[in-house]
Tab-separated table of C-alpha atoms in Angstrom:
chain	number	residue	atom	x	y	z
A	1	MET	CA	-242.874	-27.209	-111.655
A	2	ALA	CA	-244.787	-30.441	-111.484
A	3	GLU	CA	-243.882	-31.165	-115.076
A	4	VAL	CA	-240.182	-30.721	-114.353
A	5	ASN	CA	-240.323	-33.152	-111.502
A	6	ASP	CA	-242.174	-35.627	-113.679
A	7	MET	CA	-239.466	-35.335	-116.327
A	8	THR	CA	-236.718	-35.841	-113.782
A	9	GLU	CA	-238.373	-38.959	-112.423
A	10	LEU	CA	-238.880	-40.244	-115.957
A	11	GLU	CA	-235.250	-39.715	-116.850
A	12	ALA	CA	-234.174	-41.367	-113.633
A	13	GLU	CA	-236.411	-44.352	-114.391
A	14	ASN	CA	-235.067	-44.521	-117.920
A	15	ALA	CA	-231.532	-44.421	-116.605
A	16	ARG	CA	-232.336	-47.168	-114.135
A	17	LEU	CA	-233.933	-49.226	-116.865
A	18	ARG	CA	-230.938	-48.687	-119.143
A	19	GLY	CA	-228.615	-49.745	-116.310
A	20	GLU	CA	-230.753	-52.804	-115.624
A	21	ALA	CA	-230.737	-53.619	-119.326
A	22	GLU	CA	-226.970	-53.267	-119.438
A	23	ARG	CA	-226.659	-55.473	-116.401
A	24	LEU	CA	-228.966	-58.061	-117.890
A	25	LYS	CA	-227.089	-57.809	-121.146
A	26	ALA	CA	-223.772	-58.351	-119.310
A	27	GLU	CA	-225.195	-61.265	-117.354
A	28	LEU	CA	-226.544	-62.718	-120.585
A	29	ALA	CA	-223.125	-62.399	-122.160
A	30	LYS	CA	-221.561	-64.058	-119.110
A	31	ALA	CA	-224.191	-66.784	-119.243
A	32	ARG	CA	-223.509	-67.349	-122.908
A	33	GLU	CA	-219.766	-67.416	-122.225
A	34	LYS	CA	-220.285	-69.834	-119.351
A	35	GLU	CA	-222.529	-71.949	-121.561
A	36	GLY	CA	-219.742	-72.049	-124.157
A	37	ASP	CA	-217.214	-73.069	-121.517
A	38	THR	CA	-219.583	-75.779	-120.254
A	39	GLU	CA	-220.146	-77.054	-123.759
A	40	GLU	CA	-216.400	-77.106	-124.397
A	41	SER	CA	-215.827	-78.841	-121.081
A	42	GLY	CA	-218.528	-81.357	-121.958
A	43	ARG	CA	-216.936	-82.027	-125.304
A	44	ALA	CA	-213.531	-82.425	-123.607
A	45	THR	CA	-215.040	-84.762	-121.043
A	46	LEU	CA	-216.711	-86.720	-123.828
A	47	PHE	CA	-213.408	-86.992	-125.700
A	48	MET	CA	-211.675	-88.115	-122.481
A	49	LEU	CA	-214.343	-90.737	-121.891
A	50	GLU	CA	-213.923	-91.938	-125.456
A	51	ASP	CA	-210.120	-92.160	-124.941
A	52	LEU	CA	-210.662	-94.054	-121.716
A	53	GLU	CA	-213.015	-96.450	-123.485
A	54	ARG	CA	-210.483	-97.005	-126.243
A	55	SER	CA	-207.726	-97.511	-123.646
A	56	ARG	CA	-209.928	-99.960	-121.778
A	57	ASP	CA	-210.588	-101.864	-125.013
A	58	ASP	CA	-206.857	-101.851	-125.832
A	59	ILE	CA	-206.029	-103.103	-122.345
A	60	GLU	CA	-208.711	-105.777	-122.580
A	61	ARG	CA	-207.487	-106.824	-126.019
A	62	SER	CA	-203.862	-106.878	-124.815
A	63	LYS	CA	-204.927	-108.935	-121.805
A	64	LYS	CA	-206.683	-111.461	-124.038
A	65	GLU	CA	-203.734	-111.568	-126.435
A	66	TRP	CA	-201.332	-112.083	-123.522
A	67	GLU	CA	-203.525	-114.849	-122.093
A	68	ALA	CA	-203.821	-116.478	-125.523
A	69	THR	CA	-200.032	-116.348	-125.917
A	70	PHE	CA	-199.592	-117.646	-122.372
A	71	ASP	CA	-201.961	-120.550	-123.029
A	72	ALA	CA	-200.462	-121.255	-126.461
A	73	ILE	CA	-197.209	-122.370	-124.831
A	74	SER	CA	-197.277	-126.172	-125.037
A	75	ASP	CA	-195.068	-126.685	-121.989
A	76	PRO	CA	-196.663	-126.378	-118.546
A	77	LEU	CA	-195.967	-122.857	-117.218
A	78	PHE	CA	-196.949	-121.288	-113.928
A	79	ILE	CA	-196.221	-118.256	-111.754
A	80	HIS	CA	-196.073	-118.383	-107.983
A	81	ASP	CA	-195.502	-115.798	-105.282
A	82	LYS	CA	-192.770	-115.818	-102.669
A	83	GLU	CA	-194.921	-118.143	-100.537
A	84	MET	CA	-194.900	-120.741	-103.349
A	85	LYS	CA	-198.617	-120.227	-104.023
A	86	LEU	CA	-199.907	-120.322	-107.566
A	87	VAL	CA	-200.774	-116.924	-109.030
A	88	ARG	CA	-201.239	-117.834	-112.701
A	89	ALA	CA	-200.848	-120.920	-114.900
A	90	ASN	CA	-201.392	-121.782	-118.537
A	91	MET	CA	-203.720	-124.382	-120.020
A	92	ALA	CA	-200.888	-126.922	-120.384
A	93	TYR	CA	-200.239	-126.717	-116.640
A	94	LEU	CA	-203.954	-126.968	-115.874
A	95	SER	CA	-204.168	-130.076	-118.073
A	96	ALA	CA	-201.071	-131.616	-116.472
A	97	SER	CA	-202.486	-131.013	-112.999
A	98	GLY	CA	-205.677	-132.895	-113.864
A	99	GLU	CA	-207.893	-130.038	-112.703
A	100	ALA	CA	-210.735	-128.631	-114.796
A	101	LYS	CA	-210.687	-124.971	-113.693
A	102	PHE	CA	-208.028	-122.475	-112.668
A	103	LYS	CA	-210.001	-121.450	-109.582
A	104	ASN	CA	-209.410	-124.932	-108.184
A	105	ILE	CA	-205.635	-124.474	-108.082
A	106	ILE	CA	-204.931	-120.736	-107.816
A	107	GLY	CA	-203.689	-119.914	-104.319
A	108	MET	CA	-202.478	-123.464	-103.630
A	109	PRO	CA	-198.762	-124.339	-103.123
A	110	TYR	CA	-197.626	-125.444	-106.589
A	111	TYR	CA	-195.806	-128.535	-105.299
A	112	GLU	CA	-199.157	-129.859	-104.055
A	113	VAL	CA	-200.691	-129.439	-107.515
A	114	PHE	CA	-198.132	-130.369	-110.194
A	115	PRO	CA	-195.671	-131.879	-109.996
A	116	LYS	CA	-196.747	-133.297	-106.669
A	117	MET	CA	-193.740	-133.281	-104.359
A	118	ASP	CA	-192.922	-133.154	-100.684
A	119	SER	CA	-191.136	-129.816	-101.086
A	120	PRO	CA	-190.585	-127.087	-103.720
A	121	PHE	CA	-187.999	-127.273	-106.487
A	122	LYS	CA	-184.345	-126.917	-105.567
A	123	GLY	CA	-184.256	-123.564	-107.377
A	124	CYS	CA	-187.046	-122.215	-105.167
A	125	MET	CA	-185.356	-123.475	-102.007
A	126	LYS	CA	-182.120	-121.843	-103.130
A	127	ALA	CA	-183.989	-118.581	-103.865
A	128	GLN	CA	-185.395	-118.512	-100.340
A	129	GLU	CA	-181.923	-118.992	-98.876
A	130	LEU	CA	-180.513	-116.188	-101.030
A	131	GLN	CA	-183.333	-113.859	-99.978
A	132	LYS	CA	-182.453	-114.413	-96.340
A	133	VAL	CA	-178.950	-113.078	-96.939
A	134	GLN	CA	-180.277	-110.364	-99.307
A	135	LYS	CA	-178.640	-111.715	-102.426
A	136	VAL	CA	-180.091	-111.411	-105.922
A	137	VAL	CA	-181.868	-114.510	-107.144
A	138	GLU	CA	-180.885	-115.562	-110.667
A	139	GLU	CA	-182.189	-117.995	-113.256
A	140	GLU	CA	-181.855	-121.707	-112.510
A	141	GLU	CA	-182.711	-124.993	-114.183
A	142	GLU	CA	-182.899	-128.597	-113.025
A	143	GLU	CA	-184.233	-131.965	-114.123
A	144	ILE	CA	-186.832	-133.960	-112.237
A	145	LEU	CA	-188.103	-137.493	-112.730
A	146	LEU	CA	-191.754	-138.204	-112.000
A	147	PRO	CA	-192.051	-141.987	-111.539
A	148	SER	CA	-195.822	-141.755	-111.112
A	149	ILE	CA	-196.240	-140.700	-114.767
A	150	ASN	CA	-192.870	-142.015	-116.000
A	151	LYS	CA	-191.745	-138.653	-117.361
A	152	VAL	CA	-188.693	-136.420	-117.080
A	153	PHE	CA	-189.014	-132.625	-117.035
A	154	LYS	CA	-186.441	-129.883	-117.383
A	155	VAL	CA	-187.572	-127.101	-115.038
A	156	ARG	CA	-186.523	-123.527	-115.831
A	157	PHE	CA	-186.810	-121.004	-113.006
A	158	TYR	CA	-187.069	-117.258	-113.762
A	159	PRO	CA	-187.230	-114.908	-110.736
A	160	ILE	CA	-188.992	-111.502	-110.852
A	161	ASN	CA	-187.074	-109.154	-108.560
A	162	GLU	CA	-187.881	-105.578	-107.528
A	163	ASN	CA	-185.402	-103.514	-105.529
A	164	GLY	CA	-183.561	-106.708	-104.666
A	165	SER	CA	-186.702	-108.402	-103.349
A	166	LEU	CA	-188.200	-111.512	-104.956
A	167	LEU	CA	-191.825	-110.876	-105.905
A	168	TYR	CA	-192.761	-113.716	-108.200
A	169	SER	CA	-191.194	-116.710	-109.908
A	170	ILE	CA	-191.964	-118.139	-113.324
A	171	HIS	CA	-191.474	-121.852	-113.984
A	172	ILE	CA	-191.491	-123.598	-117.366
A	173	LEU	CA	-191.630	-127.400	-117.332
A	174	GLU	CA	-190.226	-128.883	-120.551
A	175	ASP	CA	-191.065	-132.545	-121.142
A	176	ILE	CA	-187.743	-134.117	-122.169
A	177	THR	CA	-188.843	-137.729	-121.711
A	178	GLU	CA	-188.599	-138.649	-125.392
A	179	ALA	CA	-185.304	-136.797	-125.752
A	180	ARG	CA	-183.882	-138.739	-122.819
A	181	ARG	CA	-185.205	-142.011	-124.252
A	182	ALA	CA	-183.732	-141.180	-127.649
A	183	ALA	CA	-180.415	-140.336	-125.995
A	184	GLY	CA	-180.592	-143.620	-124.086
A	185	ARG	CA	-181.306	-145.549	-127.274
A	186	LEU	CA	-178.431	-143.782	-129.033
A	187	LYS	CA	-176.108	-144.540	-126.141
A	188	GLU	CA	-177.227	-148.185	-126.193
A	189	GLU	CA	-176.609	-148.407	-129.939
A	190	VAL	CA	-173.151	-146.877	-129.494
A	191	GLU	CA	-172.374	-149.364	-126.709
A	192	ILE	CA	-173.597	-152.298	-128.798
A	193	THR	CA	-171.587	-151.112	-131.803
A	194	SER	CA	-168.446	-150.615	-129.711
A	195	HIS	CA	-168.891	-154.080	-128.162
A	196	LEU	CA	-169.316	-155.709	-131.550
A	197	LEU	CA	-166.336	-153.765	-132.896
A	198	MET	CA	-164.329	-155.150	-129.992
A	199	VAL	CA	-165.464	-158.670	-130.943
A	200	ALA	CA	-164.667	-157.990	-134.599
A	201	GLU	CA	-161.204	-156.726	-133.677
A	202	ALA	CA	-160.586	-159.788	-131.529
A	203	THR	CA	-161.623	-162.149	-134.334
A	204	SER	CA	-160.043	-160.375	-137.307
A	205	GLY	CA	-157.095	-162.193	-138.827
A	206	MET	CA	-157.231	-164.938	-136.192
A	207	SER	CA	-156.524	-168.288	-137.869
A	208	ASP	CA	-155.812	-170.337	-134.754
A	209	VAL	CA	-159.172	-171.706	-133.603
A	210	ASN	CA	-158.094	-172.204	-129.978
A	211	LYS	CA	-156.707	-168.670	-129.674
A	212	LEU	CA	-159.801	-167.334	-131.418
A	213	MET	CA	-162.126	-168.993	-128.892
A	214	GLU	CA	-159.994	-167.733	-126.024
A	215	GLN	CA	-160.335	-164.156	-127.297
A	216	ILE	CA	-164.068	-164.603	-127.811
A	217	VAL	CA	-164.535	-165.860	-124.266
A	218	HIS	CA	-162.840	-162.743	-122.856
A	219	CYS	CA	-164.846	-160.404	-125.110
A	220	SER	CA	-168.180	-162.142	-124.438
A	221	HIS	CA	-167.535	-162.111	-120.689
A	222	GLU	CA	-167.040	-158.332	-120.788
A	223	VAL	CA	-169.817	-157.544	-123.250
A	224	LEU	CA	-172.514	-159.662	-121.607
A	225	GLY	CA	-171.434	-158.739	-118.096
A	226	CYS	CA	-171.887	-162.359	-116.988
A	227	ASN	CA	-170.114	-164.020	-114.079
A	228	ILE	CA	-168.845	-167.050	-116.025
A	229	CYS	CA	-168.268	-167.495	-119.747
A	230	LEU	CA	-167.668	-170.889	-121.379
A	231	ALA	CA	-166.733	-171.880	-124.936
A	232	TYR	CA	-167.335	-175.172	-126.746
A	233	LEU	CA	-166.414	-176.409	-130.216
A	234	TRP	CA	-168.524	-178.892	-132.110
A	235	SER	CA	-167.033	-182.296	-132.960
A	236	ASN	CA	-168.693	-183.908	-135.980
A	237	GLU	CA	-167.019	-187.251	-135.276
A	238	GLU	CA	-168.298	-187.538	-131.713
A	239	ARG	CA	-171.438	-185.430	-132.158
A	240	LEU	CA	-170.553	-183.487	-128.999
A	241	PHE	CA	-169.832	-179.886	-127.973
A	242	MET	CA	-166.266	-180.205	-126.685
A	243	PRO	CA	-165.146	-177.709	-123.979
A	244	VAL	CA	-162.215	-175.472	-124.956
A	245	HIS	CA	-162.095	-172.381	-122.706
A	246	ALA	CA	-163.616	-171.001	-119.510
A	247	LEU	CA	-163.435	-167.622	-117.773
A	248	GLY	CA	-164.716	-166.965	-114.254
A	249	LEU	CA	-165.045	-170.652	-113.427
A	250	PRO	CA	-163.562	-171.670	-110.042
A	251	PRO	CA	-160.102	-173.284	-110.594
A	252	HIS	CA	-161.036	-176.619	-109.062
A	253	LEU	CA	-163.921	-176.995	-111.542
A	254	ILE	CA	-161.902	-176.303	-114.697
A	255	PRO	CA	-160.522	-179.880	-115.023
A	256	ILE	CA	-164.031	-181.289	-114.627
A	257	PHE	CA	-165.403	-178.763	-117.134
A	258	MET	CA	-162.708	-179.708	-119.670
A	259	THR	CA	-163.645	-183.400	-119.469
A	260	GLU	CA	-167.424	-183.078	-119.636
A	261	PRO	CA	-168.817	-182.166	-123.081
A	262	ILE	CA	-172.383	-181.173	-123.834
A	263	LYS	CA	-174.444	-183.657	-125.792
A	264	GLU	CA	-176.418	-182.551	-128.806
A	265	LYS	CA	-179.685	-183.661	-127.241
A	266	ASP	CA	-178.899	-181.592	-124.125
A	267	TYR	CA	-178.272	-178.561	-126.299
A	268	LEU	CA	-181.550	-179.067	-128.151
A	269	LYS	CA	-183.384	-179.604	-124.877
A	270	GLY	CA	-182.038	-176.329	-123.516
A	271	ILE	CA	-178.759	-175.230	-121.984
A	272	SER	CA	-180.354	-174.132	-118.717
A	273	GLN	CA	-181.922	-177.553	-118.230
A	274	ALA	CA	-178.703	-179.260	-119.299
A	275	PHE	CA	-176.837	-177.418	-116.576
A	276	LYS	CA	-179.332	-178.595	-114.019
A	277	ASP	CA	-179.626	-182.182	-115.203
A	278	SER	CA	-176.479	-183.228	-117.074
A	279	LEU	CA	-173.378	-181.265	-116.087
A	280	SER	CA	-172.373	-182.479	-112.656
A	281	TRP	CA	-169.908	-179.658	-111.904
A	282	SER	CA	-172.557	-176.982	-112.536
A	283	ARG	CA	-174.382	-177.983	-109.367
A	284	GLU	CA	-171.658	-176.289	-107.345
A	285	LEU	CA	-172.455	-172.936	-108.993
A	286	ALA	CA	-175.103	-170.378	-108.201
A	287	VAL	CA	-176.849	-170.318	-111.581
A	288	GLY	CA	-179.514	-167.644	-111.865
A	289	SER	CA	-179.693	-167.189	-115.627
A	290	VAL	CA	-177.976	-168.791	-118.599
A	291	VAL	CA	-177.449	-167.239	-122.030
A	292	SER	CA	-176.379	-169.449	-124.914
A	293	ILE	CA	-174.879	-168.090	-128.136
A	294	PRO	CA	-175.013	-170.661	-130.937
A	295	LEU	CA	-172.210	-170.639	-133.500
A	296	THR	CA	-173.406	-172.070	-136.806
A	297	ALA	CA	-172.570	-172.068	-140.507
A	298	ARG	CA	-174.684	-173.398	-143.353
A	299	ASN	CA	-177.083	-175.100	-140.944
A	300	GLU	CA	-174.350	-176.999	-139.128
A	301	TYR	CA	-172.895	-176.583	-135.663
A	302	LEU	CA	-169.585	-174.815	-135.163
A	303	GLY	CA	-169.594	-174.252	-131.453
A	304	LEU	CA	-171.307	-172.722	-128.472
A	305	ILE	CA	-170.675	-169.808	-126.091
A	306	ILE	CA	-172.434	-169.855	-122.731
A	307	GLY	CA	-172.806	-166.943	-120.312
A	308	ILE	CA	-173.769	-167.745	-116.725
A	309	PHE	CA	-175.261	-165.126	-114.380
A	310	SER	CA	-175.360	-165.789	-110.658
A	311	ASN	CA	-178.663	-163.849	-110.380
A	312	LYS	CA	-181.864	-163.851	-112.382
A	313	VAL	CA	-181.420	-161.511	-115.353
A	314	GLU	CA	-184.177	-160.229	-117.612
A	315	LEU	CA	-182.715	-160.235	-121.101
A	316	SER	CA	-183.268	-156.816	-122.673
A	317	ASP	CA	-183.291	-155.878	-126.342
A	318	ARG	CA	-179.690	-154.782	-125.855
A	319	HIS	CA	-178.708	-158.277	-124.692
A	320	MET	CA	-180.464	-159.872	-127.649
A	321	LYS	CA	-178.791	-157.532	-130.150
A	322	VAL	CA	-175.386	-158.222	-128.597
A	323	VAL	CA	-175.999	-161.983	-128.573
A	324	SER	CA	-177.095	-161.900	-132.216
A	325	GLY	CA	-174.068	-159.798	-133.190
A	326	ILE	CA	-171.616	-162.044	-131.361
A	327	SER	CA	-173.210	-165.160	-132.874
A	328	HIS	CA	-172.896	-163.815	-136.398
A	329	GLN	CA	-169.383	-162.373	-136.121
A	330	VAL	CA	-167.881	-165.308	-134.244
A	331	SER	CA	-169.555	-167.849	-136.533
A	332	VAL	CA	-168.040	-166.130	-139.568
A	333	ALA	CA	-164.607	-165.873	-137.919
A	334	LEU	CA	-164.735	-169.477	-136.735
A	335	GLU	CA	-165.761	-170.749	-140.147
A	336	GLU	CA	-162.967	-168.750	-141.798
A	337	ALA	CA	-160.468	-170.091	-139.260
A	338	LYS	CA	-161.591	-173.671	-139.915
A	339	LEU	CA	-161.445	-173.123	-143.661
A	340	TYR	CA	-157.985	-171.618	-143.306
A	341	ARG	CA	-156.857	-174.524	-141.144
A	342	GLY	CA	-158.299	-176.950	-143.660
A	343	SER	CA	-156.580	-175.228	-146.575
A	344	ILE	CA	-153.264	-175.250	-144.678
A	345	ASP	CA	-153.655	-178.965	-143.912
A	346	LYS	CA	-154.454	-179.700	-147.542
A	347	ALA	CA	-151.522	-177.589	-148.685
A	348	MET	CA	-149.190	-179.437	-146.305
A	349	GLU	CA	-150.586	-182.774	-147.414
A	350	LEU	CA	-150.091	-181.852	-151.046
A	351	SER	CA	-146.601	-180.585	-150.335
A	352	HIS	CA	-145.793	-183.831	-148.535
A	353	LYS	CA	-147.094	-185.852	-151.490
A	354	ILE	CA	-145.027	-183.786	-153.928
A	355	GLU	CA	-141.923	-184.230	-151.779
A	356	THR	CA	-142.576	-187.973	-151.551
A	357	ILE	CA	-142.879	-188.250	-155.309
A	358	LYS	CA	-139.627	-186.303	-155.747
A	359	VAL	CA	-137.843	-188.624	-153.318
A	360	MET	CA	-139.208	-191.725	-155.003
A	361	HIS	CA	-138.039	-190.437	-158.392
A	362	GLU	CA	-134.588	-189.759	-156.965
A	363	ILE	CA	-134.456	-193.254	-155.480
A	364	ASP	CA	-135.484	-194.697	-158.842
A	365	ARG	CA	-132.728	-192.752	-160.613
A	366	SER	CA	-130.179	-193.906	-158.018
A	367	ILE	CA	-131.159	-197.544	-158.401
A	368	LEU	CA	-131.036	-197.336	-162.175
A	369	SER	CA	-127.666	-195.576	-162.213
A	370	THR	CA	-125.736	-198.194	-160.215
A	371	LEU	CA	-125.718	-201.845	-159.426
A	372	LYS	CA	-123.816	-201.506	-156.181
A	373	SER	CA	-126.005	-202.300	-153.206
A	374	ASP	CA	-124.011	-200.087	-150.849
A	375	GLU	CA	-124.607	-197.011	-152.994
A	376	ILE	CA	-128.292	-197.826	-153.318
A	377	LEU	CA	-128.606	-198.232	-149.545
A	378	GLU	CA	-126.761	-194.961	-148.962
A	379	THR	CA	-129.121	-193.055	-151.256
A	380	VAL	CA	-132.282	-194.639	-149.836
A	381	THR	CA	-131.224	-193.951	-146.241
A	382	ARG	CA	-130.398	-190.322	-147.021
A	383	LEU	CA	-133.665	-189.653	-148.831
A	384	LEU	CA	-135.999	-191.360	-146.374
A	385	SER	CA	-135.511	-188.567	-143.818
A	386	LYS	CA	-137.101	-186.161	-146.325
A	387	VAL	CA	-140.247	-188.243	-146.538
A	388	ILE	CA	-140.492	-189.523	-142.985
A	389	PRO	CA	-139.754	-186.952	-140.215
A	390	CYS	CA	-137.227	-188.780	-138.024
A	391	GLU	CA	-133.842	-188.224	-136.407
A	392	SER	CA	-132.238	-191.302	-138.032
A	393	ALA	CA	-133.093	-194.035	-140.540
A	394	THR	CA	-131.953	-197.639	-140.790
A	395	VAL	CA	-132.396	-199.827	-143.858
A	396	VAL	CA	-132.441	-203.588	-143.405
A	397	LEU	CA	-131.764	-205.950	-146.338
A	398	ILE	CA	-132.222	-209.723	-146.192
A	399	ASP	CA	-129.373	-211.744	-147.705
A	400	ARG	CA	-130.969	-215.095	-148.468
A	401	GLU	CA	-127.727	-216.637	-149.767
A	402	ARG	CA	-125.914	-215.939	-146.517
A	403	SER	CA	-129.070	-216.445	-144.403
A	404	GLY	CA	-128.575	-213.093	-142.732
A	405	VAL	CA	-129.379	-209.399	-142.804
A	406	THR	CA	-127.454	-206.271	-143.722
A	407	TYR	CA	-128.051	-203.003	-141.823
A	408	LYS	CA	-127.459	-199.581	-143.184
A	409	ALA	CA	-127.856	-196.603	-140.836
């Protein structure tokens, strides 16, 4: 009986041990499964951390690339918030502002940094007004002149809106100083060319010297922008600059001007001084500045054009180019007119000589063809009017035998 009980207890213990073993085996399997899940989770976490690291590197690289691109822009560029405070700026803006580090300017109102102004740009002021009435702010541009650095900038304004609200604004300042100067130089050259073309048109084909000088006075007065313009022609016989035309001169001074030439020594001494010392009528004028345009050909005087300004005028390069152009063109035109006048005079003189010779030959033939004095007198009287311009001619013959004279009209 005791043995049976011992067997029962042994079987029960074995069963318990088998159950405990199964339980331990199950727990071990669960532990191994859990360990596998943990390892998988660890690997997943590791992969995620690696992805995050790569993303962080990509973001950092993109940030550096963006900043490099931002700073590579040669024009000053900055971003400000809706309170006009600087949020970001590129190296060109930092350099223009004169500051060494961004931390010195970030957070400051941009118009207190660069360009230094009493108030923001017009585009920013307009944006604030539009925000008050809940209107969308759009791109703007304007030009500003900075006298302190003698530069002109074109300012482009780009708003960043979100849900109709202005968050930030981007400004690009393009230095257009040289472009404006080039445009100014081009405009000046066009003006000078048009002025000289006007002078050329006025002088082309003009053979009458007096009319030519009259046209030149009007053109020079307009081109130079002077208050009074005077014209003189050189007289070789008298060695004087003789007055010919005036524009802008008070009427009561014109007769005095026309009777008071300029001496060569006064011209060589200087026109401004000559006006002060020699020309009596000039003392009634307010003479601030005087511009003289010499007219010469082959190292000899042709004439003189004088522009009188009532105020002091600083002669610019434009003035000097215009003066040089007028001097050259008018000198050529004046020389051509004088040559033309001279050729006409010579032609008329030659024609007159030819006509005289013809008349003399006809008189000779008449005398040789008849011995009658009345016929000879008739022919001579008729032909004299061709040689001597007159309304009538009278021939007087002395009759010594009768102690008298014979008239033939």
